[in-house]
Short mmCIF file of C-alpha atoms and ligand atoms in Angstrom, two decimals:
data_model
loop_
_atom_site.label_atom_id
_atom_site.label_comp_id
_atom_site.label_asym_id
_atom_site.label_seq_id
_atom_site.Cartn_x
_atom_site.Cartn_y
_atom_site.Cartn_z
CA MET A 1415 97.12 68.34 117.05
CA ALA A 1416 98.08 70.65 114.19
CA LYS A 1417 94.83 71.60 112.47
CA LEU A 1418 96.12 71.33 108.89
CA ASN A 1419 98.51 68.41 109.28
CA GLY A 1420 99.30 66.87 105.90
CA LYS A 1421 97.13 69.33 103.97
CA ILE A 1422 98.16 71.17 100.81
CA ALA A 1423 97.19 74.87 100.93
CA LEU A 1424 97.31 77.51 98.21
CA ILE A 1425 96.94 81.15 99.25
CA THR A 1426 96.70 83.78 96.53
CA GLY A 1427 97.99 87.23 97.38
CA GLY A 1428 99.99 85.82 100.26
CA THR A 1429 102.93 88.19 100.10
CA THR A 1430 101.62 90.91 102.44
CA GLY A 1431 98.75 91.58 104.85
CA ILE A 1432 96.06 88.99 105.46
CA GLY A 1433 97.46 86.42 103.02
CA LEU A 1434 100.93 86.60 104.54
CA ALA A 1435 99.51 86.17 108.06
CA ALA A 1436 97.47 83.20 106.82
CA ALA A 1437 100.57 81.65 105.22
CA LYS A 1438 102.31 81.78 108.61
CA ARG A 1439 99.29 80.34 110.46
CA PHE A 1440 98.65 77.57 107.91
CA HIS A 1441 102.33 76.57 107.95
CA GLU A 1442 102.39 76.49 111.76
CA ALA A 1443 99.24 74.35 111.61
CA GLY A 1444 101.09 71.70 109.61
CA ALA A 1445 100.11 72.47 106.02
CA ARG A 1446 102.39 72.44 103.02
CA VAL A 1447 101.80 76.01 101.91
CA PHE A 1448 102.00 77.57 98.45
CA VAL A 1449 101.73 81.34 98.16
CA SER A 1450 101.16 83.32 94.98
CA GLY A 1451 101.76 86.98 94.28
CA ARG A 1452 102.15 89.16 91.21
CA ASN A 1453 104.97 91.38 92.39
CA PRO A 1454 108.54 89.98 92.41
CA LYS A 1455 109.60 92.53 95.04
CA THR A 1456 106.94 91.61 97.61
CA LEU A 1457 107.44 87.93 96.80
CA ASP A 1458 111.12 88.36 97.72
CA GLU A 1459 110.20 90.17 100.93
CA ALA A 1460 107.72 87.43 101.86
CA ARG A 1461 110.43 84.86 101.15
CA LYS A 1462 112.51 86.47 103.92
CA VAL A 1463 109.81 86.29 106.60
CA LEU A 1464 108.16 82.96 105.76
CA SER A 1465 109.53 79.53 106.60
CA LYS A 1466 111.78 78.16 103.88
CA ASP A 1467 109.25 75.34 103.47
CA VAL A 1468 106.64 77.76 102.09
CA GLU A 1469 106.70 77.73 98.30
CA LEU A 1470 106.23 81.02 96.45
CA ILE A 1471 104.92 81.28 92.90
CA LEU A 1472 104.81 84.41 90.75
CA ALA A 1473 101.30 84.59 89.25
CA ASP A 1474 98.93 87.47 88.55
CA SER A 1475 95.47 86.60 89.89
CA GLY A 1476 93.88 88.83 87.27
CA LYS A 1477 95.39 86.98 84.28
CA LEU A 1478 93.90 83.69 83.16
CA PRO A 1479 97.11 82.26 81.64
CA ASP A 1480 98.86 82.88 84.99
CA LEU A 1481 96.04 81.04 86.77
CA ASP A 1482 96.42 78.09 84.39
CA ARG A 1483 100.13 78.02 85.17
CA LEU A 1484 99.49 78.31 88.92
CA VAL A 1485 97.09 75.36 88.95
CA SER A 1486 99.44 73.36 86.76
CA GLU A 1487 102.32 74.06 89.21
CA LEU A 1488 100.19 72.80 92.11
CA LYS A 1489 99.26 69.71 90.14
CA THR A 1490 102.88 68.93 89.33
CA ARG A 1491 104.36 69.76 92.72
CA ALA A 1492 101.62 68.52 95.07
CA GLY A 1493 99.01 66.64 93.03
CA ARG A 1494 96.05 68.16 94.86
CA ILE A 1495 94.78 71.18 96.82
CA ASP A 1496 93.10 70.67 100.20
CA VAL A 1497 92.76 74.35 101.13
CA LEU A 1498 92.28 76.98 98.44
CA PHE A 1499 92.35 80.47 99.96
CA VAL A 1500 91.41 82.91 97.18
CA ASN A 1501 92.56 86.05 98.91
CA ALA A 1502 94.36 88.30 96.41
CA GLY A 1503 92.50 91.54 95.96
CA ILE A 1504 92.94 95.21 95.26
CA ALA A 1505 91.10 98.29 96.44
CA ASN A 1506 90.62 101.55 94.65
CA PHE A 1507 87.74 103.86 95.48
CA LEU A 1508 85.81 106.22 93.21
CA PRO A 1509 82.25 107.51 93.18
CA ALA A 1510 80.14 105.59 90.64
CA GLU A 1511 79.85 108.59 88.32
CA ALA A 1512 83.66 108.85 88.07
CA ALA A 1513 84.37 105.16 87.47
CA ASP A 1514 85.47 104.45 83.90
CA GLU A 1515 85.92 101.11 82.15
CA ALA A 1516 89.61 100.87 83.09
CA HIS A 1517 88.75 101.29 86.79
CA TRP A 1518 86.05 98.61 86.45
CA ASP A 1519 88.33 96.18 84.61
CA ASP A 1520 91.31 96.65 86.96
CA ILE A 1521 89.24 95.80 90.02
CA MET A 1522 86.97 93.18 88.52
CA ASN A 1523 89.81 91.24 86.89
CA VAL A 1524 91.59 90.69 90.20
CA ASN A 1525 88.69 90.67 92.65
CA LEU A 1526 86.03 88.72 90.76
CA LYS A 1527 87.00 87.34 87.34
CA GLY A 1528 90.30 85.87 88.58
CA PRO A 1529 88.73 84.23 91.66
CA PHE A 1530 85.91 82.73 89.56
CA PHE A 1531 88.29 81.17 87.04
CA LEU A 1532 90.84 80.10 89.65
CA ALA A 1533 88.17 78.19 91.56
CA GLN A 1534 86.92 76.64 88.31
CA LYS A 1535 90.42 75.67 87.15
CA ALA A 1536 91.40 74.31 90.59
CA LEU A 1537 88.31 72.10 90.90
CA PRO A 1538 89.97 68.99 89.43
CA LEU A 1539 92.57 69.21 92.23
CA LEU A 1540 89.98 69.61 95.00
CA GLY A 1541 88.84 66.36 96.56
CA LYS A 1542 86.40 65.26 99.25
CA GLY A 1543 87.09 67.27 102.41
CA ALA A 1544 88.69 70.20 100.59
CA SER A 1545 87.97 73.72 101.81
CA VAL A 1546 87.71 76.80 99.59
CA LEU A 1547 87.78 80.28 101.12
CA PHE A 1548 87.24 83.62 99.43
CA THR A 1549 88.22 86.95 100.97
CA THR A 1550 85.20 89.18 100.50
CA SER A 1551 84.66 92.39 102.49
CA VAL A 1552 82.28 94.04 104.87
CA ALA A 1553 81.86 96.53 102.00
CA GLY A 1554 79.94 93.87 100.08
CA GLN A 1555 77.28 93.93 102.80
CA ARG A 1556 77.05 97.69 103.17
CA GLY A 1557 76.68 100.69 100.89
CA PHE A 1558 79.74 102.81 101.60
CA ALA A 1559 79.75 105.83 99.27
CA SER A 1560 82.58 106.05 96.71
CA THR A 1561 83.28 102.31 96.67
CA ALA A 1562 80.92 101.23 93.87
CA VAL A 1563 83.18 98.98 91.82
CA TYR A 1564 85.08 97.52 94.79
CA THR A 1565 81.80 96.81 96.61
CA THR A 1566 80.29 95.27 93.47
CA SER A 1567 83.31 92.97 93.14
CA LYS A 1568 83.10 91.78 96.73
CA ALA A 1569 79.31 91.37 96.75
CA GLY A 1570 79.70 89.33 93.56
CA LEU A 1571 82.37 87.20 95.18
CA ALA A 1572 80.13 86.49 98.18
CA GLY A 1573 77.40 85.37 95.78
CA LEU A 1574 79.85 83.18 93.89
CA ALA A 1575 80.95 81.51 97.14
CA ARG A 1576 77.35 80.61 98.01
CA VAL A 1577 76.72 79.15 94.55
CA LEU A 1578 79.92 77.09 94.65
CA ALA A 1579 79.02 75.88 98.15
CA ALA A 1580 75.77 74.51 96.71
CA GLU A 1581 77.33 73.11 93.53
CA TRP A 1582 80.30 71.44 95.22
CA ALA A 1583 78.66 70.15 98.41
CA PRO A 1584 77.86 66.80 96.71
CA ARG A 1585 81.61 66.37 96.17
CA GLY A 1586 82.31 66.99 99.88
CA ILE A 1587 83.96 70.36 99.17
CA ARG A 1588 83.13 73.20 101.56
CA VAL A 1589 83.13 76.79 100.27
CA ASN A 1590 83.05 79.79 102.61
CA SER A 1591 83.99 83.47 102.67
CA ILE A 1592 85.73 85.68 105.16
CA ALA A 1593 84.61 89.29 105.14
CA PRO A 1594 87.17 91.55 106.81
CA GLY A 1595 86.29 94.96 108.10
CA PRO A 1596 89.06 97.55 108.23
CA ILE A 1597 92.29 95.64 108.84
CA ALA A 1598 95.65 97.42 109.09
CA THR A 1599 97.49 96.11 106.02
CA PRO A 1600 99.46 97.66 103.14
CA ILE A 1601 96.23 97.83 101.08
CA TYR A 1602 95.57 101.34 102.40
CA SER A 1603 98.96 102.67 101.32
CA LYS A 1604 98.12 101.52 97.76
CA LEU A 1605 94.97 103.66 97.55
CA GLY A 1606 96.95 106.63 96.29
CA LEU A 1607 95.41 108.95 98.89
CA PRO A 1608 97.37 111.91 100.28
CA ALA A 1609 98.53 111.22 103.87
CA LYS A 1610 96.02 113.72 105.30
CA ASP A 1611 93.05 112.12 103.52
CA LEU A 1612 94.22 108.64 104.50
CA ALA A 1613 94.46 109.67 108.15
CA GLY A 1614 90.95 111.16 107.97
CA PHE A 1615 89.58 107.99 106.36
CA GLU A 1616 91.21 105.83 109.06
CA LEU A 1617 89.83 107.98 111.86
CA SER A 1618 86.31 107.93 110.47
CA MET A 1619 86.49 104.14 110.06
CA GLN A 1620 87.63 103.69 113.65
CA GLN A 1621 84.67 105.75 114.82
CA ARG A 1622 82.22 103.69 112.75
CA VAL A 1623 83.49 100.29 113.87
CA PRO A 1624 81.65 99.24 117.05
CA LEU A 1625 84.92 97.92 118.56
CA HIS A 1626 86.52 101.30 117.70
CA ARG A 1627 89.69 100.06 116.10
CA PHE A 1628 91.20 98.52 112.98
CA GLY A 1629 91.73 94.78 113.10
CA VAL A 1630 95.10 93.13 112.57
CA ASP A 1631 95.92 90.68 109.80
CA ASP A 1632 96.36 87.76 112.19
CA GLU A 1633 92.79 88.15 113.48
CA VAL A 1634 91.61 87.36 109.95
CA ALA A 1635 94.21 84.61 109.52
CA LYS A 1636 92.94 82.82 112.64
CA ALA A 1637 89.39 82.89 111.27
CA ALA A 1638 90.70 81.56 107.94
CA LEU A 1639 92.50 78.74 109.75
CA PHE A 1640 89.27 77.78 111.50
CA LEU A 1641 87.23 77.70 108.28
CA ALA A 1642 90.02 75.87 106.42
CA SER A 1643 90.32 73.17 109.07
CA ASP A 1644 88.14 70.21 109.94
CA ASP A 1645 86.96 72.21 113.00
CA ALA A 1646 84.55 73.76 110.47
CA SER A 1647 83.60 70.42 108.90
CA PHE A 1648 79.82 71.19 108.93
CA ILE A 1649 80.16 74.81 107.80
CA THR A 1650 79.67 75.68 104.15
CA GLY A 1651 78.08 78.61 102.30
CA GLU A 1652 78.93 80.85 105.27
CA GLU A 1653 80.34 84.39 105.16
CA LEU A 1654 82.23 85.07 108.38
CA PHE A 1655 82.60 88.76 109.21
CA VAL A 1656 85.85 89.67 110.95
CA ASP A 1657 85.00 93.32 111.19
CA GLY A 1658 84.63 94.52 114.77
CA GLY A 1659 80.87 94.63 114.21
CA LEU A 1660 80.88 97.02 111.23
CA ALA A 1661 78.44 94.92 109.18
CA ILE A 1662 75.70 95.43 111.75
CA ALA A 1663 76.59 98.97 112.83
N1 NAP B 2827 92.67 95.36 104.77
C1 NAP B 2827 91.35 95.58 104.79
O1 NAP B 2827 90.87 96.49 105.46
C2 NAP B 2827 90.43 94.71 103.98
C3 NAP B 2827 89.06 94.83 104.19
C4 NAP B 2827 88.18 94.04 103.47
C5 NAP B 2827 88.68 93.14 102.54
N2 NAP B 2827 90.00 93.03 102.34
C6 NAP B 2827 90.47 92.06 101.34
O2 NAP B 2827 91.48 91.26 101.90
C7 NAP B 2827 92.30 90.74 100.86
C8 NAP B 2827 93.74 90.91 101.26
O3 NAP B 2827 94.00 92.30 101.35
P1 NAP B 2827 95.02 92.90 102.41
O4 NAP B 2827 94.29 93.87 103.22
O5 NAP B 2827 95.82 91.86 103.06
O6 NAP B 2827 95.90 93.80 101.40
P2 NAP B 2827 97.38 93.68 100.87
O7 NAP B 2827 98.33 93.71 102.00
O8 NAP B 2827 97.48 94.69 99.80
O9 NAP B 2827 97.42 92.22 100.27
C9 NAP B 2827 96.92 91.91 99.02
C10 NAP B 2827 97.75 90.78 98.47
O10 NAP B 2827 97.26 90.44 97.18
C11 NAP B 2827 98.33 90.58 96.26
N3 NAP B 2827 97.81 90.93 94.97
C12 NAP B 2827 97.19 92.07 94.59
N4 NAP B 2827 96.86 92.00 93.30
C13 NAP B 2827 97.28 90.79 92.87
C14 NAP B 2827 97.23 90.13 91.64
N5 NAP B 2827 96.71 90.71 90.55
N6 NAP B 2827 97.75 88.89 91.55
C15 NAP B 2827 98.32 88.30 92.63
N7 NAP B 2827 98.40 88.88 93.81
C16 NAP B 2827 97.89 90.11 93.93
C17 NAP B 2827 99.22 91.63 96.86
O11 NAP B 2827 100.51 91.61 96.32
P3 NAP B 2827 101.23 92.92 95.72
O12 NAP B 2827 100.31 94.10 95.87
O13 NAP B 2827 102.50 93.03 96.45
O14 NAP B 2827 101.43 92.55 94.30
C18 NAP B 2827 99.20 91.16 98.31
O15 NAP B 2827 99.98 90.01 98.49
C19 NAP B 2827 91.90 91.49 99.59
O16 NAP B 2827 91.07 90.65 98.82
C20 NAP B 2827 91.13 92.68 100.12
O17 NAP B 2827 90.17 93.15 99.20
C21 NAP B 2827 90.90 93.80 103.03
#
């Protein structure tokens, strides 16, 4: 039986990479899927590859008025949310001593502040049996040099997920995180690194990962489908690493 039959799912940042793969998986699994993204161009491109049943909404995950509008759209169109996959995120890496306030705010607004307020604003639409997932990162568990603000955002998100799991368990809402390791998605092309440096970074990551490769977006999407579905009905407060073993390397 389809694992998300009859469920309403919202995936933020579902226009490329992990979110896009999850949108495909969740739709195949029987969910009515809503996808948000901030970029009209990537929203249009996602429109072309996703089923016409998937509903796309332009909303910036780092802007609170957009999150109000997003939740209000879900309320009007679907009346509830059964699976909230808070996945939108950005990466930008600087050593701590070089990180200024703009760097902090850019990352924190999308990776931590937006997820906190989206979860809070969506709560009235989450009922008994709902599943909330946050995309954290293996970085939040490790201490990779030159990733201070990104790592802080993801470690904070993992903490938030555990708190919400405790606070919302009495309502029958499960809250978990998925922590990807290096996954081949467009996020790396947005780092602004010269091609040579990017290639060097990718090679060094492959060598560090015990399974000696990057993951693919669908490997994360399958884990998200598991945690979103009733197959994970007794799992809450968990952070599932989909990282080829990097967290323990
Ligand atoms: N790939 C990895 O190695 C890796 C590792 C650990 C954690 N992660 C996490 O996984 C999540 C997904 O990343 P990905 O690798 O799939 O990267 P991606 O392909 O860049 O996907 C990120 C998605 O989020 C969207 N997005 C970014 N900023 C947004 C905003 N302000 N409002 C709404 N949507 C926004 C992007 O859309 P546009 O950019 O088109 O606007 C895109 O749809 C992120 O939270 C990332 O931190 C990734």
